[in-house]
mmCIF file of C-alpha atoms and ligand atoms in Angstrom:
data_model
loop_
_atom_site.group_PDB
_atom_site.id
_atom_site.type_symbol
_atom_site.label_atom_id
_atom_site.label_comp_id
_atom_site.label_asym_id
_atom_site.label_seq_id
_atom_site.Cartn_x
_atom_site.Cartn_y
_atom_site.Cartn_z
ATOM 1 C CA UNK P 1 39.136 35.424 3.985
ATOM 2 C CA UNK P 2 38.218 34.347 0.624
ATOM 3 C CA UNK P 3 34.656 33.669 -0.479
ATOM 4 C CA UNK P 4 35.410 30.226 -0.581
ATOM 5 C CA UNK P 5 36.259 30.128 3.027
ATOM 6 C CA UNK P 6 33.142 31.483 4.470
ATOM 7 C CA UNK P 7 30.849 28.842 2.843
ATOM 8 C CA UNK P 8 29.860 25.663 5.424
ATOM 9 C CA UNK P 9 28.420 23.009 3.417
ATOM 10 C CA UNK P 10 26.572 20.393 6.234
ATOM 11 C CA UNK P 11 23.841 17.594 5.821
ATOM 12 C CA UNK P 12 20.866 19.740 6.232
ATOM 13 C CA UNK P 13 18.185 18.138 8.716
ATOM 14 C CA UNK P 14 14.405 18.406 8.044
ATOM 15 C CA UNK P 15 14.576 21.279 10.490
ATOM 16 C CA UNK P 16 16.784 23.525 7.893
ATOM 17 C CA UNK P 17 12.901 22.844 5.273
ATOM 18 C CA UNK P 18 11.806 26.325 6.467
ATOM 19 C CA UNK P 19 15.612 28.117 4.819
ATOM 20 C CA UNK P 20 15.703 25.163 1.784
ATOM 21 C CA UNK P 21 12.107 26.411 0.766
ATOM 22 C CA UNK P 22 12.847 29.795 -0.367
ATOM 23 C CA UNK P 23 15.483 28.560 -2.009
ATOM 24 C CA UNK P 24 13.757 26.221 -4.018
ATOM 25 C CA UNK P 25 10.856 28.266 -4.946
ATOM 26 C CA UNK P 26 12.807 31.108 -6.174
ATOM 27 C CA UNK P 27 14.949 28.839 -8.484
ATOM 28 C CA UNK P 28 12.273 26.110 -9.442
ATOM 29 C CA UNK P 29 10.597 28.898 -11.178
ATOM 30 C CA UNK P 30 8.480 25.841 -13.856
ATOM 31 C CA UNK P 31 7.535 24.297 -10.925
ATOM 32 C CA UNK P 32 4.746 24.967 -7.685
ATOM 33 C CA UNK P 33 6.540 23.564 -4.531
ATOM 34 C CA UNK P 34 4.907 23.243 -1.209
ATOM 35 C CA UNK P 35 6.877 22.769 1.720
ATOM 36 C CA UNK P 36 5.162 19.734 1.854
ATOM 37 C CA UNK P 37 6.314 18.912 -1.635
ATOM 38 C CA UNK P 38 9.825 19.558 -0.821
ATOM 39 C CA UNK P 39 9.768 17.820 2.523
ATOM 40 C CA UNK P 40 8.323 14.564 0.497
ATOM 41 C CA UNK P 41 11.170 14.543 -2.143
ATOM 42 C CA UNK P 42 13.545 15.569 0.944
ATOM 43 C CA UNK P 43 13.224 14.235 3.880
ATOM 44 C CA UNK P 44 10.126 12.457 4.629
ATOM 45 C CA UNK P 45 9.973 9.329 1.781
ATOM 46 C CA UNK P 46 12.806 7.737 1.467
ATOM 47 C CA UNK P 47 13.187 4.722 -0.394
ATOM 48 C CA UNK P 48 13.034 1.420 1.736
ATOM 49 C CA UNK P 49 16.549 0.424 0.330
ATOM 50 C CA UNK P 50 18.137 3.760 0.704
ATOM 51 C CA UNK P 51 21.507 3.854 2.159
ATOM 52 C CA UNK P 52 22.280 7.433 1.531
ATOM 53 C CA UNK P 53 19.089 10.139 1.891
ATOM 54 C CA UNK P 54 20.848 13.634 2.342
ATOM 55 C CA UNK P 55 21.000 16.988 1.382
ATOM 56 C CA UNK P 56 24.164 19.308 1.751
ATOM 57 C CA UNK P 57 22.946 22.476 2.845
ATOM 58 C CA UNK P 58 25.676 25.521 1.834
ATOM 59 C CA UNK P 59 25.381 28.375 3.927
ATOM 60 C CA UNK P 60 27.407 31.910 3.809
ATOM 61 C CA UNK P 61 27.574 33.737 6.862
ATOM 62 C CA UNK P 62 25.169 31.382 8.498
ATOM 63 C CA UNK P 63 22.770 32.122 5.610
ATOM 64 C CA UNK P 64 22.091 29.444 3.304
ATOM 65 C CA UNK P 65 22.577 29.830 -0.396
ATOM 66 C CA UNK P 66 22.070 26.878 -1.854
ATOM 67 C CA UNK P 67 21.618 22.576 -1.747
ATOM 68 C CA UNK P 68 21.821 19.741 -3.555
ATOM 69 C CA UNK P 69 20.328 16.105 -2.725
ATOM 70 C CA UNK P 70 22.173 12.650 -2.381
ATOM 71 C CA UNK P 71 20.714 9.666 -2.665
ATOM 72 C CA UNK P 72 22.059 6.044 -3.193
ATOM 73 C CA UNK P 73 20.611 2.871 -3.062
ATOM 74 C CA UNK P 74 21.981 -0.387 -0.967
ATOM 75 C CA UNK P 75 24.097 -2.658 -3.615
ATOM 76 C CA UNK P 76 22.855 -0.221 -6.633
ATOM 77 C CA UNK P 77 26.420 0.809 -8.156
ATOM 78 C CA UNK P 78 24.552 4.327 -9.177
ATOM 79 C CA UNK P 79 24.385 7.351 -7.164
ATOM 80 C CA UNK P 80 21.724 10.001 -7.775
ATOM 81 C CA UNK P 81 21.443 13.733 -7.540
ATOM 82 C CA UNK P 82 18.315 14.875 -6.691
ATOM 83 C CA UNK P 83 17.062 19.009 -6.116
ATOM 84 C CA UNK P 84 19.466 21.016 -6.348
ATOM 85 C CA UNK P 85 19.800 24.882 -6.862
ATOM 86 C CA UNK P 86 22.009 27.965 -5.754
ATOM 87 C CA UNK P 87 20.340 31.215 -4.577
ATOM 88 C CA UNK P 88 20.658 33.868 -7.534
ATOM 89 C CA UNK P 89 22.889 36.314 -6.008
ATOM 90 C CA UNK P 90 25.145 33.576 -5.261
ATOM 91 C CA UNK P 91 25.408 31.957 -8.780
ATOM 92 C CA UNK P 92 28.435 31.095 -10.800
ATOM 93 C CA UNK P 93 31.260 31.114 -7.687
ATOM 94 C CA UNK P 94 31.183 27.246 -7.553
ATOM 95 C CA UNK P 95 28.739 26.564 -4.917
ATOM 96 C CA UNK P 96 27.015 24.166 -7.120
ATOM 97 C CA UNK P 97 30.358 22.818 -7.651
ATOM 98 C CA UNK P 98 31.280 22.238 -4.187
ATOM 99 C CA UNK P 99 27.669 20.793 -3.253
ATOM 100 C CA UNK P 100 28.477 18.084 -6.406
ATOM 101 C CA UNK P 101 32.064 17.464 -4.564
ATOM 102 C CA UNK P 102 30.801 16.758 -1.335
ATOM 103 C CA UNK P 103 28.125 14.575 -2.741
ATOM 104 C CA UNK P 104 30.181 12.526 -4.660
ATOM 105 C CA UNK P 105 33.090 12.050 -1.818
ATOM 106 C CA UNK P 106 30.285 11.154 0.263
ATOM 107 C CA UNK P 107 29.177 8.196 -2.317
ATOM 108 C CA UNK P 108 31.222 4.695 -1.734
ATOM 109 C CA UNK P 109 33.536 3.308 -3.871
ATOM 110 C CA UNK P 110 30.956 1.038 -5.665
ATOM 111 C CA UNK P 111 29.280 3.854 -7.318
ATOM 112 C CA UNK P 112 30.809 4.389 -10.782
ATOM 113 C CA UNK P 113 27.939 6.391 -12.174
ATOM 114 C CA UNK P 114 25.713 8.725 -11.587
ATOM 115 C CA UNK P 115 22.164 10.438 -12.819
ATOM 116 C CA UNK P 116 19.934 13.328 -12.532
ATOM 117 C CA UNK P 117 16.890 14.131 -10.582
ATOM 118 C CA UNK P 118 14.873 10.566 -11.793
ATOM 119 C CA UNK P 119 15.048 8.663 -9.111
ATOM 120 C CA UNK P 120 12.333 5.373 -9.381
ATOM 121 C CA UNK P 121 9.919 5.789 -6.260
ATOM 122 C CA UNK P 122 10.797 9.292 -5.158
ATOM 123 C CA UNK P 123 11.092 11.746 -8.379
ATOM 124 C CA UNK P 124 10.071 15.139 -8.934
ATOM 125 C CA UNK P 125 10.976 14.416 -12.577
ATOM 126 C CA UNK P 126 12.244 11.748 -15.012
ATOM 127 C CA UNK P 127 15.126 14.376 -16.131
ATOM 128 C CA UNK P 128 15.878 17.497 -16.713
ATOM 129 C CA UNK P 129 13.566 20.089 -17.775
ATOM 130 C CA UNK P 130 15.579 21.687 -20.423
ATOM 131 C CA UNK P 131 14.124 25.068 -19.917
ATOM 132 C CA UNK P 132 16.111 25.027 -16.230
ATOM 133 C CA UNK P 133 19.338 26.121 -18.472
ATOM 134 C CA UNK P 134 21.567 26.916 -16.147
ATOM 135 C CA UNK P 135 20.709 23.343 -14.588
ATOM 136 C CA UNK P 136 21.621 22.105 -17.879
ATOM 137 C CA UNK P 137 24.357 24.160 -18.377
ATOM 138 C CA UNK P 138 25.908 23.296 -14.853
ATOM 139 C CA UNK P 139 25.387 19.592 -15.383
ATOM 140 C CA UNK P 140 27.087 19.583 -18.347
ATOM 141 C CA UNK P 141 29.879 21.475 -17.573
ATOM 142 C CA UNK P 142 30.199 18.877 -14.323
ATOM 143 C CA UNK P 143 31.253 16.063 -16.917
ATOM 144 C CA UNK P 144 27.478 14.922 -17.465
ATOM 145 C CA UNK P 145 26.192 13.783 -20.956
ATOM 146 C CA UNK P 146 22.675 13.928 -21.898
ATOM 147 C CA UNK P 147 20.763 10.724 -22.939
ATOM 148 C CA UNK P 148 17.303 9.836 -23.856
ATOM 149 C CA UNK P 149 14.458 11.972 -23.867
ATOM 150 C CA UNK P 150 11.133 11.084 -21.369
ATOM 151 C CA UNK P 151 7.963 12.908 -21.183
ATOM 152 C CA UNK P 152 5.125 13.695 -18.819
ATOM 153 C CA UNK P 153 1.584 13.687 -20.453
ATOM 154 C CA UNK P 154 -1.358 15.525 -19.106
ATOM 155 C CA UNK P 155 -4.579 14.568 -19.244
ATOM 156 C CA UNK P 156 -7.794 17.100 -18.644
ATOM 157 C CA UNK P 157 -10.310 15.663 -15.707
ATOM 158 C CA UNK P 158 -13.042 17.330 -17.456
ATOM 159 C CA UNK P 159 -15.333 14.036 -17.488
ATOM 160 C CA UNK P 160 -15.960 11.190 -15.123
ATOM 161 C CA UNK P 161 -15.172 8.109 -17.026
ATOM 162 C CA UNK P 162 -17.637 5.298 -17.119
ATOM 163 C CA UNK P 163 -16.091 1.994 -16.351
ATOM 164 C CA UNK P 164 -19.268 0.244 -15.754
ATOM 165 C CA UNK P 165 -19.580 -1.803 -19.142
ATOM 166 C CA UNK P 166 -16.065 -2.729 -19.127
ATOM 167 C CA UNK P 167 -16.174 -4.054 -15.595
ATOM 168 C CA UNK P 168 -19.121 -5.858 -16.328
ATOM 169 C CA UNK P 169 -17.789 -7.030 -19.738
ATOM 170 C CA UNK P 170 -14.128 -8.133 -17.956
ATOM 171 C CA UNK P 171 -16.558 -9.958 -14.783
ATOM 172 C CA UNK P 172 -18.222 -11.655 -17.593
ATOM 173 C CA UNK P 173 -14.575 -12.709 -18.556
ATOM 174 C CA UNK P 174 -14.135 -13.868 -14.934
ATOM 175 C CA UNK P 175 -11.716 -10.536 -13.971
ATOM 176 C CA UNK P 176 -12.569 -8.341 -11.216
ATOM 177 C CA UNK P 177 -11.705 -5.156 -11.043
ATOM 178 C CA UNK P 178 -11.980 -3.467 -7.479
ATOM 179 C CA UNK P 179 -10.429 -0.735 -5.303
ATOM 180 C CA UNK P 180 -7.666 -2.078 -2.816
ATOM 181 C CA UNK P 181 -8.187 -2.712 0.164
ATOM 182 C CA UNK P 182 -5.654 -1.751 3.388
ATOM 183 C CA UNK P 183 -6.812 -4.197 5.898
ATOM 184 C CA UNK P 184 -6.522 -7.492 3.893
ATOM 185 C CA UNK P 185 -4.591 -7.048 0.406
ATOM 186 C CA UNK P 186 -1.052 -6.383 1.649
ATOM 187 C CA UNK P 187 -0.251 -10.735 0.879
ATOM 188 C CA UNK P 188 -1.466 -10.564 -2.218
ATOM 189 C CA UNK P 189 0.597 -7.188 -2.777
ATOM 190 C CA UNK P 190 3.528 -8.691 -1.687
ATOM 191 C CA UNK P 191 3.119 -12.014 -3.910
ATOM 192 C CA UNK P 192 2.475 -10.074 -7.052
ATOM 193 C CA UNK P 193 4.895 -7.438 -6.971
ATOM 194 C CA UNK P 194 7.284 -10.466 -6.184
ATOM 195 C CA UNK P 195 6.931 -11.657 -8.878
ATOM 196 C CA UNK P 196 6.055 -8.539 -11.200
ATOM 197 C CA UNK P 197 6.970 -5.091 -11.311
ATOM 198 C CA UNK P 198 9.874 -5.351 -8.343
ATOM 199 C CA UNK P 199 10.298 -3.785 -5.109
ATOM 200 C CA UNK P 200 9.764 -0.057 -6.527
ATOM 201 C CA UNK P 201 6.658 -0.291 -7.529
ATOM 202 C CA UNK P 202 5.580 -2.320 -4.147
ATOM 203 C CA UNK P 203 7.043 0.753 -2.212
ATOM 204 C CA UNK P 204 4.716 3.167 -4.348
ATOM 205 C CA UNK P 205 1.597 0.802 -4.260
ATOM 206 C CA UNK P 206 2.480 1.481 0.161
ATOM 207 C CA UNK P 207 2.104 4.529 -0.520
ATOM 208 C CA UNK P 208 -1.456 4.718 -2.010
ATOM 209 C CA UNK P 209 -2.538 2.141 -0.175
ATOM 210 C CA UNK P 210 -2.259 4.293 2.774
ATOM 211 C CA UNK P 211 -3.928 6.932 1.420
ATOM 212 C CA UNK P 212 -7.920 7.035 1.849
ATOM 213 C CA UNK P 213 -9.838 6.491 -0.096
ATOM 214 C CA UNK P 214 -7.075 3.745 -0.988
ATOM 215 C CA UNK P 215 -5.240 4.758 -4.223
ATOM 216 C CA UNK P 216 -4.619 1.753 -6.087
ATOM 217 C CA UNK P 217 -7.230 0.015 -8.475
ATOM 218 C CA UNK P 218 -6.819 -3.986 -9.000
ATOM 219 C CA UNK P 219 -7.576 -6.339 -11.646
ATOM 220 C CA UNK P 220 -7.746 -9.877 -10.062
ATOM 221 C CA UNK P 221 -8.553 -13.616 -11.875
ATOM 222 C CA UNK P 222 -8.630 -17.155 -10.268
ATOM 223 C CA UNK P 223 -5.329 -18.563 -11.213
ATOM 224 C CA UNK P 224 -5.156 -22.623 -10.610
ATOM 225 C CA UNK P 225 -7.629 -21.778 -7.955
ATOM 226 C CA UNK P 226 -5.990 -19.025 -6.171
ATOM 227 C CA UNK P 227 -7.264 -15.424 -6.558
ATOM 228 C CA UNK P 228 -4.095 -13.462 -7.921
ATOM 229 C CA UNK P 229 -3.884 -9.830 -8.679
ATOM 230 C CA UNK P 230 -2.587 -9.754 -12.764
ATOM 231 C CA UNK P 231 -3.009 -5.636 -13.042
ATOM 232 C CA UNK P 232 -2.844 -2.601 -10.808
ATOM 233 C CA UNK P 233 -3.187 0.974 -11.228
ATOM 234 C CA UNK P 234 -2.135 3.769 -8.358
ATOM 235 C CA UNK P 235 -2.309 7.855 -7.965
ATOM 236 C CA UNK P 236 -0.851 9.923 -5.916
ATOM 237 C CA UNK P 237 1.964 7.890 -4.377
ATOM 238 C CA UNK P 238 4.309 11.078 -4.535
ATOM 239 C CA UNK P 239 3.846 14.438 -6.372
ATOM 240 C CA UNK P 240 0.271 13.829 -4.818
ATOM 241 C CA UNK P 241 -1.223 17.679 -5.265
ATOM 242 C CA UNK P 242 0.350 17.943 -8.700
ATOM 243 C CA UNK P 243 -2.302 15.111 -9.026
ATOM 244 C CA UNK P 244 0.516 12.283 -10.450
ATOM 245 C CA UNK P 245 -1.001 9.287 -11.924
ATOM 246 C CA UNK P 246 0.919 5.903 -11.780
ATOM 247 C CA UNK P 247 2.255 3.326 -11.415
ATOM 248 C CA UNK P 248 0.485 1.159 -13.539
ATOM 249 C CA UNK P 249 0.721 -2.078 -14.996
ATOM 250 C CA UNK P 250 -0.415 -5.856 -16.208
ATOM 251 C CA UNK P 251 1.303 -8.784 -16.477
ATOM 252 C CA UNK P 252 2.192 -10.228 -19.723
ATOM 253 C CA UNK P 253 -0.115 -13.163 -19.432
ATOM 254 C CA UNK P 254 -3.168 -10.762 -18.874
ATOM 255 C CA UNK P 255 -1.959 -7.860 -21.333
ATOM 256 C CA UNK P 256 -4.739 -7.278 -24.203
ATOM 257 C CA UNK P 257 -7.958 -7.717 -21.790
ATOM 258 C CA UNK P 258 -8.548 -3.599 -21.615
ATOM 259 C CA UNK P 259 -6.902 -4.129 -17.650
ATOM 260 C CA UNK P 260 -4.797 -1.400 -18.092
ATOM 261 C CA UNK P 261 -7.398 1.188 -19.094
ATOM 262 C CA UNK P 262 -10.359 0.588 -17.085
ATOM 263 C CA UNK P 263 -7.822 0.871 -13.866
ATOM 264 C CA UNK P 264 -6.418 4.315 -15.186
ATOM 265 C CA UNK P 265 -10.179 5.527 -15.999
ATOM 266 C CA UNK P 266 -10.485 4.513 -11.920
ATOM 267 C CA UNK P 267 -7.599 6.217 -10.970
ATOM 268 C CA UNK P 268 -8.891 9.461 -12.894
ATOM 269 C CA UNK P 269 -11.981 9.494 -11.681
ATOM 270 C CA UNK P 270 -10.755 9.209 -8.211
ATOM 271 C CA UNK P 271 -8.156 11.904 -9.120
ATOM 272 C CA UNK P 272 -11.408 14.312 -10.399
ATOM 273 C CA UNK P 273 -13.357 13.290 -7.320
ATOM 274 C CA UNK P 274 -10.395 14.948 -4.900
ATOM 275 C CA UNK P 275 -10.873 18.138 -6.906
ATOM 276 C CA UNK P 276 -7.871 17.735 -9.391
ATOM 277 C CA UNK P 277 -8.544 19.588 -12.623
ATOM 278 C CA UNK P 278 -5.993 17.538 -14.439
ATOM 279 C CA UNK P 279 -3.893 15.006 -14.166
ATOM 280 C CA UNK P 280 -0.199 14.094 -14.670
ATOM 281 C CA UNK P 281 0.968 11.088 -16.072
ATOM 282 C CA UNK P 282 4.855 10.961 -15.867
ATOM 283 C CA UNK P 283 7.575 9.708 -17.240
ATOM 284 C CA UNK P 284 5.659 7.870 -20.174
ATOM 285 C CA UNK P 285 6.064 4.830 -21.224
ATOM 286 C CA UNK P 286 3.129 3.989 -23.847
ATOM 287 C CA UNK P 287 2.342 7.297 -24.788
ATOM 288 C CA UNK P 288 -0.315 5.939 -27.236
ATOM 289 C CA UNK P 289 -1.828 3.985 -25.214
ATOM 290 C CA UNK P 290 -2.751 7.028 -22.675
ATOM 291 C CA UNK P 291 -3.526 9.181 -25.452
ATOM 292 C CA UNK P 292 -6.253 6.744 -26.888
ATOM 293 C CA UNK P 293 -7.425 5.464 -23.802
ATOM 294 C CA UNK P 294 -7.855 9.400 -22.077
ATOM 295 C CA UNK P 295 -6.662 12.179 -24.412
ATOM 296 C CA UNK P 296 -3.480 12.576 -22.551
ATOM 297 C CA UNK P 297 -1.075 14.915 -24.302
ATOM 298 C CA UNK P 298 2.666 15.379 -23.972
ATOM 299 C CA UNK P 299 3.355 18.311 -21.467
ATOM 300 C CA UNK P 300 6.545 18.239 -20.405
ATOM 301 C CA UNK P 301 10.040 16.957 -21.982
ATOM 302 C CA UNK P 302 12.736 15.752 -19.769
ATOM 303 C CA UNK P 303 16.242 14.699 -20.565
ATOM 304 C CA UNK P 304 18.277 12.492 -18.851
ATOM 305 C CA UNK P 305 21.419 13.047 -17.998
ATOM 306 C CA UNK P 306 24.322 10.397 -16.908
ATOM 307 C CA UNK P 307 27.683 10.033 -15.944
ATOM 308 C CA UNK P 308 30.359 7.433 -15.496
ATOM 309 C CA UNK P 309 32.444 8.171 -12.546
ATOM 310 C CA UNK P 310 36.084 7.220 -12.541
ATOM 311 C CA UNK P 311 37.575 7.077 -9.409
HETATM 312 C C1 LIG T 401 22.214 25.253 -11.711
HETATM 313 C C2 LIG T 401 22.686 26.031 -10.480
HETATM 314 C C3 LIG T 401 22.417 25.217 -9.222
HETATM 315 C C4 LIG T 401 24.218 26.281 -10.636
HETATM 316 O O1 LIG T 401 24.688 26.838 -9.417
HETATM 317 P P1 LIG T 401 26.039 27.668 -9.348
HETATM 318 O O2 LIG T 401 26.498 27.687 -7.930
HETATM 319 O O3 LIG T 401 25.869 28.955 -10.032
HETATM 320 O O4 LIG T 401 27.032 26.762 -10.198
HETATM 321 P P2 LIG T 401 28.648 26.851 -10.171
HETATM 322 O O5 LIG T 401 29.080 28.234 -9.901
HETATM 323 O O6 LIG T 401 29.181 25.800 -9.254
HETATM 324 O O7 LIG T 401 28.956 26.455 -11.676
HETATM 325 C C5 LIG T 401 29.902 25.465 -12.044
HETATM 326 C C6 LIG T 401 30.035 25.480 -13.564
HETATM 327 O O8 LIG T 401 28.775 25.147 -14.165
HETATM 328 C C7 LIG T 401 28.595 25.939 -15.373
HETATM 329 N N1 LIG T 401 27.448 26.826 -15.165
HETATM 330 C C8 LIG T 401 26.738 27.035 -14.042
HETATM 331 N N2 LIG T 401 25.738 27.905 -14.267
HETATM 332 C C9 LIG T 401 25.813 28.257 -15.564
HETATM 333 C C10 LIG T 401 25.062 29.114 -16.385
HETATM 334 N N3 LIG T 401 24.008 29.820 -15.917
HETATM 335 N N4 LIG T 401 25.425 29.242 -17.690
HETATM 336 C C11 LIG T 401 26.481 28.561 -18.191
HETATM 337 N N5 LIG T 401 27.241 27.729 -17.436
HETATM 338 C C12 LIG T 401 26.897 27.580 -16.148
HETATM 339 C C13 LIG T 401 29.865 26.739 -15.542
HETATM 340 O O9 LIG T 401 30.763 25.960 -16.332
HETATM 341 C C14 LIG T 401 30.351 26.841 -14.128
HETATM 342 O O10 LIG T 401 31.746 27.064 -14.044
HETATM 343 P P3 LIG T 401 32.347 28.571 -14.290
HETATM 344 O O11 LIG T 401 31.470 29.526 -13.543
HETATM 345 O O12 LIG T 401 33.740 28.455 -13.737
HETATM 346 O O13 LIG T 401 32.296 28.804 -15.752
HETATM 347 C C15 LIG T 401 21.966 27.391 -10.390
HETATM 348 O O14 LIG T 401 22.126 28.099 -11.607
HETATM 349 C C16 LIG T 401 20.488 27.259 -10.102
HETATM 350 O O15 LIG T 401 20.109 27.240 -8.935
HETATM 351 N N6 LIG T 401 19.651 27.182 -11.160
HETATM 352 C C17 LIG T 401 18.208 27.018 -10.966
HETATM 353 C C18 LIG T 401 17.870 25.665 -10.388
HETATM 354 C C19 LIG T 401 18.070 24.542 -11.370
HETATM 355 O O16 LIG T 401 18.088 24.686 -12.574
HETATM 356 N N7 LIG T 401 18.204 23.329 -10.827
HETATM 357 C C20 LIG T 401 18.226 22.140 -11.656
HETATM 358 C C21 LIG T 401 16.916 21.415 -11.608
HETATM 359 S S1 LIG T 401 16.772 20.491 -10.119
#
């Protein structure tokens, strides 16, 4: 029997976390992941609009030896691979190959292209890290070509920051700026993420809404006499003990005001409060505006890699 024969690639159930851990922590070498971590990104948070969730699971002998993740979206024409890795003594005799195979035969016919890790309300990462070579190297050699560039920033919890005289300079202004609140702010959740930011970032706001204290800072203003949320900030909605900041953001209308950094001072000092001794702010976006408004500092680089799939 050839080694080719003896490998069984299935959809790996949240069961198979305990065998895809070791795995993953041997070959995610730039990156600290809990099983907890793992099961998030996994198995346990899909998207609300997720039509495909899986990971193929390759085992030898009964013994697995690598993964990859699946994911695609209802009516999105993009499939995405998430995790993926190979255990070392099993490298370079096409097991990442075959994992990408039965991904992509599992993917329906509307999906003509495909991306890396960066998946909007579930990543571990915008990209690639570069420094996972072989990732690179395997990606590339699958037909994948390399696009922008996107960064994390990090930002040092060494202070708390004092929001105090621009809360009482924005009430002054007629804004408030509070903490969310679970029992009675899903409506005006749901209107404003209607109307901006999308779906996505309603799914993440959920998330820290659920969390307690509640992780999501709002800016709100009488609006033709209706009191409508026009800025938000959130931690914590994934990546949660890396300490992730984010979402954020304002409408256009209200952009300007100092929203947007009095609700990521909150989010911070919530973020110190829990213990964190820095932050991360990913896949950045305004990286000026973070490094005025905290001292954030580019960490990480990430590149992006995309495919068009002809079928
Ligand atoms: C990336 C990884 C999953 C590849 O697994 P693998 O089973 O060894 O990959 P394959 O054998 O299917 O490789 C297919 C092709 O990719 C290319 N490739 C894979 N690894 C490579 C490497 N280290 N250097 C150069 N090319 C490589 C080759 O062209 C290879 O074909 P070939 O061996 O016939 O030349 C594995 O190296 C790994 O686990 N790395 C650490 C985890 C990681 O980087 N994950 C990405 C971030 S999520």
């Amino acid at each position: 029997m050839s080694q080719r024969d003896e490998i069984r690639i299935r959809i790996a159930a949240r069961a198979d976390l305990s065998a895809i851990a070791p795995l993953a922590r041997a070959a995610f070498t730039l990156d600290a992941f809990s099983d907890a971590l793992l099961a998030e990104k996994l198995f346990d948070a899909p998207l609300p609009d997720a039509e495909l969730w899986q990971t193929y699971l390759a085992e030898r002998d009964g013994r697995p030896i690598g993964f990859m993740q699946s994911v695609v979206r209802r009516g999105n024409p993009k499939g995405w691979v998430g995790l993926f890795a190979v255990d070392a003594g099993a490298r370079r005799q096409g097991i990442a190959r075959r994992l990408f195979e039965n991904t992509r035969a599992a993917w329906p016919s509307r999906i003509t292209s495909a991306e890396i890790l960066a998946l909007p309300g579930n990543y571990f990462a915008p990209g690639l890290d570069p420094r996972y070579t072989s990732g690179l190297s395997f990606v590339e050699a699958l037909g994948f070509t390399r696009g922008r560039d996107c960064v994390n920033l990090s930002c040092k919890l060494w202070r708390e920051f004092d929001t105090a005289a621009e809360e009482s300079r924005l009430a002054a202004a007629g804004i408030e700026i509070r903490r969310a609140d679970c029992r009675s702010d899903g409506p005006l959740l749901d209107a404003f993420f209607a109307s901006d930011f999308g779906a996505d970032w309603r799914f993440e706001a959920e998330q820290a809404l659920r969390q307690s204290p509640e992780a999501l800072h709002l800016a709100l203003r009488p609006i033709d006499g209706t009191t409508r949320i026009v800025a938000f900030s959130a931690h914590g909605t994934q990546n949660r003990e890396w300490g992730f900041f984010g979402p954020m953001g304002t409408t256009p209308a209200a952009r300007g005001l100092g929203l947007g950094r009095v609700l990521l001072w909150r989010c911070l000092n919530d973020m110190r409060a829990a213990g964190h001794a820095s932050s991360v702010i990913p896949w950045v976006g305004p990286i000026r505006f973070y490094h005025d408004a905290c001292g954030a500092v580019v960490e990480r680089v990430f590149w992006r890699y995309q495919m068009d799939l002809v079928r």
